[in-house]
């Protein structure tokens, strides 16, 4: 069979392109370097949650081998019918059955099972091994940990900071070779803080009173006054209402009023009463389950 010359040239060019690209297509990219300190919540828990919790998690009906890896007690407990073996032995990855299973090439022992399509990458296996070698420190989720006060940074020049927050800001600025902007005039400062906290400009009387106030706490007094005003809640509430897609009416061609306005007023009131954020969320997510619900 005679193949036209132009097709022959085209096939040769295509073959050359494939040959040139073939090594690149199959060249393995170097695995990312392991972190110096493996963190459970950041590095390990996402792996366990994605690859292991389906069969070794909180669902008792789907749990296999009576092994739980979603709790500290379950992860470090002796394995059932395994002659006092443990899934995780802190500091000893070679004695940890978890490492044995995730590195096994036997389809009967390999975890996750080959047919699950949840196989671990070499990097993920290395992370788990290093975490165990470093002591397998188990951490609760950050949301359930009590907050700890961070030590106030020591700065070279403490003439600029006025409070503890300023020390943190000034410390980070110094690390990047930055300097604070010059202090703003009292007129501009009052205008900015008024718009930030209430969405309204200061009145001429408020400006006059602030300019005449020479007390050291003059700025704090302005902020306290604005936070105590009803306009503060009215300014802050729309940020939350917008996120929840609130509107006073349906809009478009069917612009009928909506009966959600009591919730709108409640959000405004919550800001003005300085309701703690956890209570703010609980009342909205499960308010009907709380005592004295309405």
Short mmCIF file of C-alpha atoms in Angstrom, two decimals:
data_model
loop_
_atom_site.label_atom_id
_atom_site.label_comp_id
_atom_site.label_asym_id
_atom_site.label_seq_id
_atom_site.Cartn_x
_atom_site.Cartn_y
_atom_site.Cartn_z
CA UNK A 1 0.00 0.00 0.00
CA UNK A 2 1.41 3.37 -1.04
CA UNK A 3 1.00 6.12 1.58
CA UNK A 4 1.04 9.67 0.21
CA UNK A 5 4.22 11.54 0.98
CA UNK A 6 2.47 14.31 2.97
CA UNK A 7 0.95 11.73 5.33
CA UNK A 8 4.32 10.06 5.78
CA UNK A 9 5.91 13.36 6.77
CA UNK A 10 3.03 14.08 9.14
CA UNK A 11 3.40 10.70 10.85
CA UNK A 12 7.15 11.17 11.22
CA UNK A 13 6.67 14.60 12.80
CA UNK A 14 4.02 13.20 15.16
CA UNK A 15 6.29 10.32 16.15
CA UNK A 16 9.14 12.73 16.81
CA UNK A 17 6.94 14.90 19.03
CA UNK A 18 5.78 11.89 21.03
CA UNK A 19 9.35 10.66 21.44
CA UNK A 20 10.47 14.08 22.62
CA UNK A 21 7.64 14.40 25.12
CA UNK A 22 7.68 10.81 26.36
CA UNK A 23 10.48 11.19 28.97
CA UNK A 24 8.82 14.28 30.38
CA UNK A 25 5.45 12.56 30.58
CA UNK A 26 6.90 9.78 32.69
CA UNK A 27 9.49 11.70 34.70
CA UNK A 28 8.56 11.58 38.34
CA UNK A 29 8.42 14.89 40.12
CA UNK A 30 10.43 15.01 43.34
CA UNK A 31 8.23 14.56 46.38
CA UNK A 32 7.86 17.64 48.57
CA UNK A 33 10.12 17.76 51.58
CA UNK A 34 8.64 16.54 54.82
CA UNK A 35 7.98 19.19 57.46
CA UNK A 36 10.46 19.40 60.29
CA UNK A 37 7.69 18.81 62.82
CA UNK A 38 4.63 16.87 61.70
CA UNK A 39 1.45 18.34 63.16
CA UNK A 40 -1.50 16.04 63.81
CA UNK A 41 -4.30 18.46 62.99
CA UNK A 42 -2.58 19.97 59.97
CA UNK A 43 -0.87 16.95 58.39
CA UNK A 44 -2.22 13.70 59.83
CA UNK A 45 -5.90 14.12 60.61
CA UNK A 46 -6.82 15.08 57.01
CA UNK A 47 -5.21 11.83 55.81
CA UNK A 48 -6.99 9.70 58.39
CA UNK A 49 -10.29 11.45 57.76
CA UNK A 50 -10.11 11.06 53.98
CA UNK A 51 -8.67 7.54 53.78
CA UNK A 52 -9.46 5.72 57.04
CA UNK A 53 -12.55 7.05 58.80
CA UNK A 54 -14.94 5.35 56.36
CA UNK A 55 -14.07 1.96 57.90
CA UNK A 56 -12.38 3.03 61.13
CA UNK A 57 -14.33 6.09 62.16
CA UNK A 58 -17.40 7.09 64.17
CA UNK A 59 -19.94 5.05 62.15
CA UNK A 60 -20.37 1.91 64.23
CA UNK A 61 -22.32 0.17 61.48
CA UNK A 62 -19.54 0.62 58.92
CA UNK A 63 -16.61 0.09 61.27
CA UNK A 64 -14.21 -2.76 60.46
CA UNK A 65 -12.01 -4.80 62.81
CA UNK A 66 -13.42 -2.86 65.77
CA UNK A 67 -10.74 -0.22 65.15
CA UNK A 68 -11.33 3.50 65.55
CA UNK A 69 -8.82 6.04 64.29
CA UNK A 70 -10.98 9.09 64.94
CA UNK A 71 -10.39 9.10 68.71
CA UNK A 72 -7.25 9.08 70.81
CA UNK A 73 -8.46 6.12 72.86
CA UNK A 74 -9.28 4.03 69.80
CA UNK A 75 -6.12 4.85 67.88
CA UNK A 76 -3.81 3.84 70.74
CA UNK A 77 -5.82 0.86 72.01
CA UNK A 78 -4.69 -2.74 71.59
CA UNK A 79 -6.01 -4.31 68.40
CA UNK A 80 -8.70 -6.93 68.71
CA UNK A 81 -7.40 -10.50 68.16
CA UNK A 82 -3.91 -9.23 67.34
CA UNK A 83 -1.88 -10.59 70.28
CA UNK A 84 -1.43 -7.25 72.04
CA UNK A 85 -0.45 -5.43 68.89
CA UNK A 86 -1.28 -1.77 68.43
CA UNK A 87 -2.20 0.29 65.39
CA UNK A 88 -0.01 3.14 66.62
CA UNK A 89 2.98 2.77 68.94
CA UNK A 90 4.31 6.28 69.71
CA UNK A 91 7.96 6.59 68.76
CA UNK A 92 8.05 3.15 67.12
CA UNK A 93 6.74 3.13 63.55
CA UNK A 94 8.25 -0.33 62.92
CA UNK A 95 6.04 -1.76 65.68
CA UNK A 96 2.91 0.08 64.57
CA UNK A 97 0.45 -2.06 62.65
CA UNK A 98 -0.82 1.02 60.87
CA UNK A 99 2.57 1.46 59.21
CA UNK A 100 2.73 -2.25 58.45
CA UNK A 101 -0.63 -2.15 56.70
CA UNK A 102 -0.13 1.04 54.68
CA UNK A 103 3.27 -0.15 53.42
CA UNK A 104 2.27 -3.76 52.72
CA UNK A 105 2.18 -5.04 49.13
CA UNK A 106 -0.07 -7.97 50.03
CA UNK A 107 -3.58 -7.17 48.75
CA UNK A 108 -5.04 -9.05 51.72
CA UNK A 109 -3.22 -6.83 54.22
CA UNK A 110 -2.84 -3.55 52.35
CA UNK A 111 -4.67 -0.56 53.82
CA UNK A 112 -6.62 1.15 52.49
CA UNK A 113 -7.79 -1.85 50.43
CA UNK A 114 -6.78 -1.66 46.75
CA UNK A 115 -10.40 -1.70 45.57
CA UNK A 116 -11.24 1.33 47.74
CA UNK A 117 -9.32 3.67 45.42
CA UNK A 118 -8.05 5.48 48.50
CA UNK A 119 -4.42 4.41 48.30
CA UNK A 120 -1.91 6.60 50.09
CA UNK A 121 0.83 8.41 48.22
CA UNK A 122 4.47 7.85 49.22
CA UNK A 123 4.48 11.35 50.72
CA UNK A 124 1.44 10.60 52.89
CA UNK A 125 2.97 7.34 54.06
CA UNK A 126 6.18 9.17 54.95
CA UNK A 127 4.17 11.75 56.89
CA UNK A 128 2.43 9.08 58.95
CA UNK A 129 5.70 7.28 59.66
CA UNK A 130 7.46 10.47 60.71
CA UNK A 131 4.53 11.52 62.91
CA UNK A 132 4.67 8.20 64.75
CA UNK A 133 8.47 8.38 64.99
CA UNK A 134 8.17 11.84 66.57
CA UNK A 135 5.91 10.47 69.29
CA UNK A 136 2.49 10.43 67.60
CA UNK A 137 1.28 13.49 69.49
CA UNK A 138 -2.50 13.54 69.26
CA UNK A 139 -4.16 16.94 69.37
CA UNK A 140 -7.79 17.82 69.81
CA UNK A 141 -9.42 20.00 67.20
CA UNK A 142 -8.42 23.63 67.69
CA UNK A 143 -12.06 24.62 68.25
CA UNK A 144 -12.17 22.55 71.45
CA UNK A 145 -8.91 23.83 72.91
CA UNK A 146 -9.06 26.63 75.48
CA UNK A 147 -7.51 29.82 74.13
CA UNK A 148 -4.02 30.63 75.32
CA UNK A 149 -2.75 34.15 75.68
CA UNK A 150 0.26 34.77 73.47
CA UNK A 151 3.19 36.57 75.09
CA UNK A 152 3.48 40.19 74.03
CA UNK A 153 6.48 40.57 71.68
CA UNK A 154 9.41 42.63 72.87
CA UNK A 155 10.12 45.37 70.31
CA UNK A 156 13.25 47.45 69.83
CA UNK A 157 11.43 50.77 69.99
CA UNK A 158 8.39 50.84 72.25
CA UNK A 159 7.60 54.52 71.74
CA UNK A 160 4.99 53.83 69.03
CA UNK A 161 2.85 51.01 70.50
CA UNK A 162 0.00 52.18 72.72
CA UNK A 163 -1.41 48.77 73.63
CA UNK A 164 -0.61 45.08 73.38
CA UNK A 165 -2.05 44.74 69.88
CA UNK A 166 0.26 47.50 68.70
CA UNK A 167 3.22 45.47 69.97
CA UNK A 168 2.25 42.55 67.72
CA UNK A 169 1.73 44.85 64.73
CA UNK A 170 4.96 46.76 65.35
CA UNK A 171 6.94 43.54 65.81
CA UNK A 172 5.76 42.17 62.45
CA UNK A 173 6.41 45.48 60.71
CA UNK A 174 9.96 45.56 62.03
CA UNK A 175 10.54 42.04 60.71
CA UNK A 176 9.70 43.29 57.22
CA UNK A 177 11.57 46.58 57.49
CA UNK A 178 8.41 48.68 57.57
CA UNK A 179 7.58 51.77 59.57
CA UNK A 180 4.19 53.01 60.77
CA UNK A 181 2.47 55.82 58.93
CA UNK A 182 2.41 59.24 60.58
CA UNK A 183 -0.42 59.81 63.05
CA UNK A 184 -3.57 61.12 61.38
CA UNK A 185 -5.12 64.43 62.32
CA UNK A 186 -7.92 64.32 64.87
CA UNK A 187 -10.45 65.49 62.28
CA UNK A 188 -9.66 62.71 59.81
CA UNK A 189 -9.37 60.10 62.56
CA UNK A 190 -12.82 60.93 63.91
CA UNK A 191 -14.33 60.76 60.42
CA UNK A 192 -12.76 57.39 59.72
CA UNK A 193 -13.70 55.74 63.00
CA UNK A 194 -17.25 57.09 62.75
CA UNK A 195 -17.72 55.61 59.29
CA UNK A 196 -16.10 52.33 60.34
CA UNK A 197 -18.31 51.77 63.39
CA UNK A 198 -21.59 53.44 62.46
CA UNK A 199 -21.52 54.16 58.74
CA UNK A 200 -22.30 57.79 59.53
CA UNK A 201 -20.11 60.90 59.53
CA UNK A 202 -19.56 62.71 62.83
CA UNK A 203 -21.83 65.64 63.53
CA UNK A 204 -20.33 69.15 63.84
CA UNK A 205 -21.04 69.03 67.58
CA UNK A 206 -19.23 65.71 67.96
CA UNK A 207 -16.24 67.02 66.03
CA UNK A 208 -16.10 70.18 68.11
CA UNK A 209 -16.29 68.23 71.38
CA UNK A 210 -13.54 65.83 70.28
CA UNK A 211 -11.18 68.60 69.21
CA UNK A 212 -11.69 70.32 72.55
CA UNK A 213 -11.04 67.12 74.53
CA UNK A 214 -7.38 67.10 75.59
CA UNK A 215 -7.66 64.05 77.85
CA UNK A 216 -5.38 61.07 77.22
CA UNK A 217 -8.46 58.85 76.87
CA UNK A 218 -10.15 61.08 74.28
CA UNK A 219 -9.82 58.50 71.51
CA UNK A 220 -11.05 55.66 73.70
CA UNK A 221 -14.03 57.74 74.76
CA UNK A 222 -15.04 58.25 71.12
CA UNK A 223 -14.82 54.53 70.38
CA UNK A 224 -16.83 53.66 73.49
CA UNK A 225 -19.51 56.18 72.53
CA UNK A 226 -19.80 54.80 69.00
CA UNK A 227 -19.91 51.19 70.19
CA UNK A 228 -22.72 52.10 72.59
CA UNK A 229 -24.82 53.76 69.89
CA UNK A 230 -27.72 52.01 68.13
CA UNK A 231 -26.09 52.91 64.83
CA UNK A 232 -23.26 50.48 65.61
CA UNK A 233 -25.55 47.44 65.41
CA UNK A 234 -27.24 48.85 62.33
CA UNK A 235 -23.83 49.23 60.70
CA UNK A 236 -22.50 45.77 61.58
CA UNK A 237 -25.65 43.69 61.10
CA UNK A 238 -25.86 44.06 57.29
CA UNK A 239 -22.51 42.29 56.93
CA UNK A 240 -24.07 39.22 58.54
CA UNK A 241 -27.47 39.69 56.90
CA UNK A 242 -25.88 39.92 53.46
CA UNK A 243 -24.00 36.67 54.04
CA UNK A 244 -27.35 35.01 54.86
CA UNK A 245 -28.98 36.55 51.74
CA UNK A 246 -31.46 38.56 53.80
CA UNK A 247 -33.76 41.09 52.13
CA UNK A 248 -36.79 43.06 53.33
CA UNK A 249 -38.72 42.03 50.22
CA UNK A 250 -38.59 39.37 47.51
CA UNK A 251 -37.56 41.79 44.77
CA UNK A 252 -37.90 41.48 41.00
CA UNK A 253 -41.43 41.13 39.64
CA UNK A 254 -42.84 39.67 42.88
CA UNK A 255 -41.75 42.39 45.27
CA UNK A 256 -43.81 41.35 48.27
CA UNK A 257 -42.64 42.01 51.83
CA UNK A 258 -40.93 39.17 53.64
CA UNK A 259 -41.67 38.29 57.25
CA UNK A 260 -38.04 37.80 58.30
CA UNK A 261 -37.66 41.27 59.74
CA UNK A 262 -37.79 40.02 63.39
CA UNK A 263 -34.56 38.13 62.73
CA UNK A 264 -33.04 41.27 61.21
CA UNK A 265 -33.91 43.23 64.34
CA UNK A 266 -32.56 40.41 66.52
CA UNK A 267 -29.18 40.50 64.73
CA UNK A 268 -28.97 44.27 65.20
CA UNK A 269 -29.84 43.87 68.87
CA UNK A 270 -27.24 41.10 69.28
CA UNK A 271 -24.49 43.43 68.08
CA UNK A 272 -25.68 46.29 70.26
CA UNK A 273 -25.80 44.03 73.32
CA UNK A 274 -22.30 42.69 72.58
CA UNK A 275 -23.56 39.12 72.51
CA UNK A 276 -20.68 36.59 72.63
CA UNK A 277 -20.00 35.06 69.23
CA UNK A 278 -20.61 31.48 70.37
CA UNK A 279 -24.02 32.45 71.77
CA UNK A 280 -24.73 34.39 68.58
CA UNK A 281 -24.21 31.21 66.52
CA UNK A 282 -25.98 28.85 68.92
CA UNK A 283 -29.13 30.97 69.00
CA UNK A 284 -29.30 31.01 65.21
CA UNK A 285 -28.49 27.34 64.65
CA UNK A 286 -30.43 25.79 67.52
CA UNK A 287 -32.46 28.57 69.10
CA UNK A 288 -35.63 26.45 69.10
CA UNK A 289 -33.87 23.84 71.26
CA UNK A 290 -32.74 26.27 73.95
CA UNK A 291 -34.71 26.94 77.15
CA UNK A 292 -37.42 29.60 76.84
CA UNK A 293 -37.38 29.42 73.06
CA UNK A 294 -39.90 31.56 71.21
#
